[in-house]
Amino acid sequence: MSDKINNGQGIYDARTLGTPKMLILGLQHLFAMFGATVLVPILTGLSVSVTLLFAGIATLFMHLVTNGKVPVFLGSSFAFLGGYAAVKAAGVEAGFTETKALAYACIGVACAGLLYLVLALICKAFGSKRVMTFFPPVVTGPIIIAIGLILAPSAINNCSTNWPIALVAIAVVIIANIWGKGMIKIVPILLGVIASYIVAALTGNVDFTVVKEAAWIGLPVRWESTGLSVLFGGELDAGLLITSIVTIVPIAFATMMEHIGDISAIGGTVGKNFIEDPGLHRTLIGDGVGTAIASLFGAPANTTYGENTGVLALTKVYDPRVIRLAACYAIILSFCPKFAGVIEAMPASTIGGVSIILYGMISAIGIRNMVENKTDFQQSRNVIIAALIIGLALGINFSAAAGISFSVGSMSITLSGLAVASIVGIVLNAILPGRDKHFAEEPDETLASSLGKY
């Protein structure tokens, strides 16, 4: 890549790179997002093929809404893992299959996506500065910490199926992350999965039956796994539907803060203010609608991907068309069931190995969120808010009931610990004296999260 645009910044675009290099760079963005994006359906039980299809579609929609200005990829969000797990458990307890329970969870995630549209409208009307004062790091930070801690036991359970295989994944992730250079440092989770998977296959710990039986080409979407099947598929359990919505929607407050941080980080990388142009309301609409549509068809929630921002910084190719190529590649892969079979055959110990690091990183990101924003824990109000969020989220989740259940008429509704904690934290922050009324004109780009990253 020796050709440069003559702007003194060493930035490349399609005019100077040519088609072959653009195609290769699109593949690089595909690989960058791939590990984390497919890990979410593996962890939740959703479809890998549908996930890839709607990651690509959501990304293209985001580029359409933002007039093709923002070089952003929308991949699977890890923030909602706790919500999926809670709703799936509630559904199974109510007598539903895991597939149908996950379909109910998808409706909750779709409603969370619609919440982005509400925030987009408010930001357009009143400006983002006022809105963000209601969701400071003292609220979003502990919520993110709780998400990681709630999920951690499942990672240990998966690791315990074969600890040597799990340790291979852990070791490779650490080595790639600490000592890796260039692209290796950007995709440590993917490398950990590949290395552990290969070792597992060589030692006879992988059953490839599902791969052999899968077709090369097929439709990715299955009606029974979609959120639409809940709304239009016959008898509807209103109680489980409300449980899903109330459990999952509050998580969106944390992911919306993540979105703002990521858009700021992309702007800082590229040297443009995307909060102003095309506008935060447009990026929120792209992310929210992408998540809502993906969820209705049985895919996980989407989020702006930090890995791809890292590739932008590494290559200095900021042309959004490269990202759109990666989105098209993801869509093409989604129509290959055999490829999805390879992912589904992955042993639980491999998943556990990368997850134990992943879930710890999620909690660490919540801590970083508060540290970088200088959250003042000398104030009693902040200590109380953080303590109640973490205490309620973990206490309720790991109690015998694993949630707070109550009846409204003939409906039984269950609130997960994370839902209760999120609601309590947001309300307390709003009513307790001493709330910080100031919010910076541009969110700190160092907050570019990483719930979507690892």
JSON list of C-alpha atoms in Angstrom, two decimals, residues 80 83 105 107-116 242-256 419 422-423 426:
[
{"chain": "A", "resi": 80, "resn": "PHE", "atom": "CA", "xyz": [-27.04, -8.83, 26.60]},
{"chain": "A", "resi": 83, "resn": "GLY", "atom": "CA", "xyz": [-30.37, -11.09, 29.75]},
{"chain": "A", "resi": 105, "resn": "ALA", "atom": "CA", "xyz": [-35.58, -13.12, 24.73]},
{"chain": "A", "resi": 107, "resn": "ILE", "atom": "CA", "xyz": [-38.38, -9.77, 21.61]},
{"chain": "A", "resi": 108, "resn": "GLY", "atom": "CA", "xyz": [-36.85, -8.17, 24.71]},
{"chain": "A", "resi": 109, "resn": "VAL", "atom": "CA", "xyz": [-33.70, -7.31, 22.77]},
{"chain": "A", "resi": 110, "resn": "ALA", "atom": "CA", "xyz": [-35.81, -5.88, 19.92]},
{"chain": "A", "resi": 111, "resn": "CYS", "atom": "CA", "xyz": [-37.50, -3.56, 22.43]},
{"chain": "A", "resi": 112, "resn": "ALA", "atom": "CA", "xyz": [-34.06, -2.57, 23.72]},
{"chain": "A", "resi": 113, "resn": "GLY", "atom": "CA", "xyz": [-33.15, -1.64, 20.14]},
{"chain": "A", "resi": 114, "resn": "LEU", "atom": "CA", "xyz": [-36.24, 0.55, 19.92]},
{"chain": "A", "resi": 115, "resn": "LEU", "atom": "CA", "xyz": [-35.06, 2.38, 23.05]},
{"chain": "A", "resi": 116, "resn": "TYR", "atom": "CA", "xyz": [-32.17, 3.67, 20.92]},
{"chain": "A", "resi": 242, "resn": "ILE", "atom": "CA", "xyz": [-43.14, -8.95, 29.81]},
{"chain": "A", "resi": 243, "resn": "THR", "atom": "CA", "xyz": [-40.45, -10.72, 31.82]},
{"chain": "A", "resi": 244, "resn": "SER", "atom": "CA", "xyz": [-38.19, -10.66, 28.76]},
{"chain": "A", "resi": 245, "resn": "ILE", "atom": "CA", "xyz": [-38.80, -6.98, 28.06]},
{"chain": "A", "resi": 246, "resn": "VAL", "atom": "CA", "xyz": [-38.35, -5.82, 31.65]},
{"chain": "A", "resi": 247, "resn": "THR", "atom": "CA", "xyz": [-35.26, -8.00, 32.11]},
{"chain": "A", "resi": 248, "resn": "ILE", "atom": "CA", "xyz": [-33.44, -6.99, 28.93]},
{"chain": "A", "resi": 249, "resn": "VAL", "atom": "CA", "xyz": [-34.42, -3.40, 28.09]},
{"chain": "A", "resi": 250, "resn": "PRO", "atom": "CA", "xyz": [-32.54, -1.77, 31.03]},
{"chain": "A", "resi": 251, "resn": "ILE", "atom": "CA", "xyz": [-29.29, -3.24, 29.69]},
{"chain": "A", "resi": 252, "resn": "ALA", "atom": "CA", "xyz": [-29.65, -0.88, 26.72]},
{"chain": "A", "resi": 253, "resn": "PHE", "atom": "CA", "xyz": [-28.75, 2.06, 28.96]},
{"chain": "A", "resi": 254, "resn": "ALA", "atom": "CA", "xyz": [-25.25, 0.62, 29.27]},
{"chain": "A", "resi": 255, "resn": "THR", "atom": "CA", "xyz": [-24.94, -0.30, 25.59]},
{"chain": "A", "resi": 256, "resn": "MET", "atom": "CA", "xyz": [-26.05, 3.17, 24.50]},
{"chain": "A", "resi": 419, "resn": "ALA", "atom": "CA", "xyz": [-33.03, -5.73, 35.60]},
{"chain": "A", "resi": 422, "resn": "SER", "atom": "CA", "xyz": [-30.40, -1.33, 36.55]},
{"chain": "A", "resi": 423, "resn": "ILE", "atom": "CA", "xyz": [-33.77, 0.21, 37.41]},
{"chain": "A", "resi": 426, "resn": "ILE", "atom": "CA", "xyz": [-31.00, 4.78, 37.31]}
]
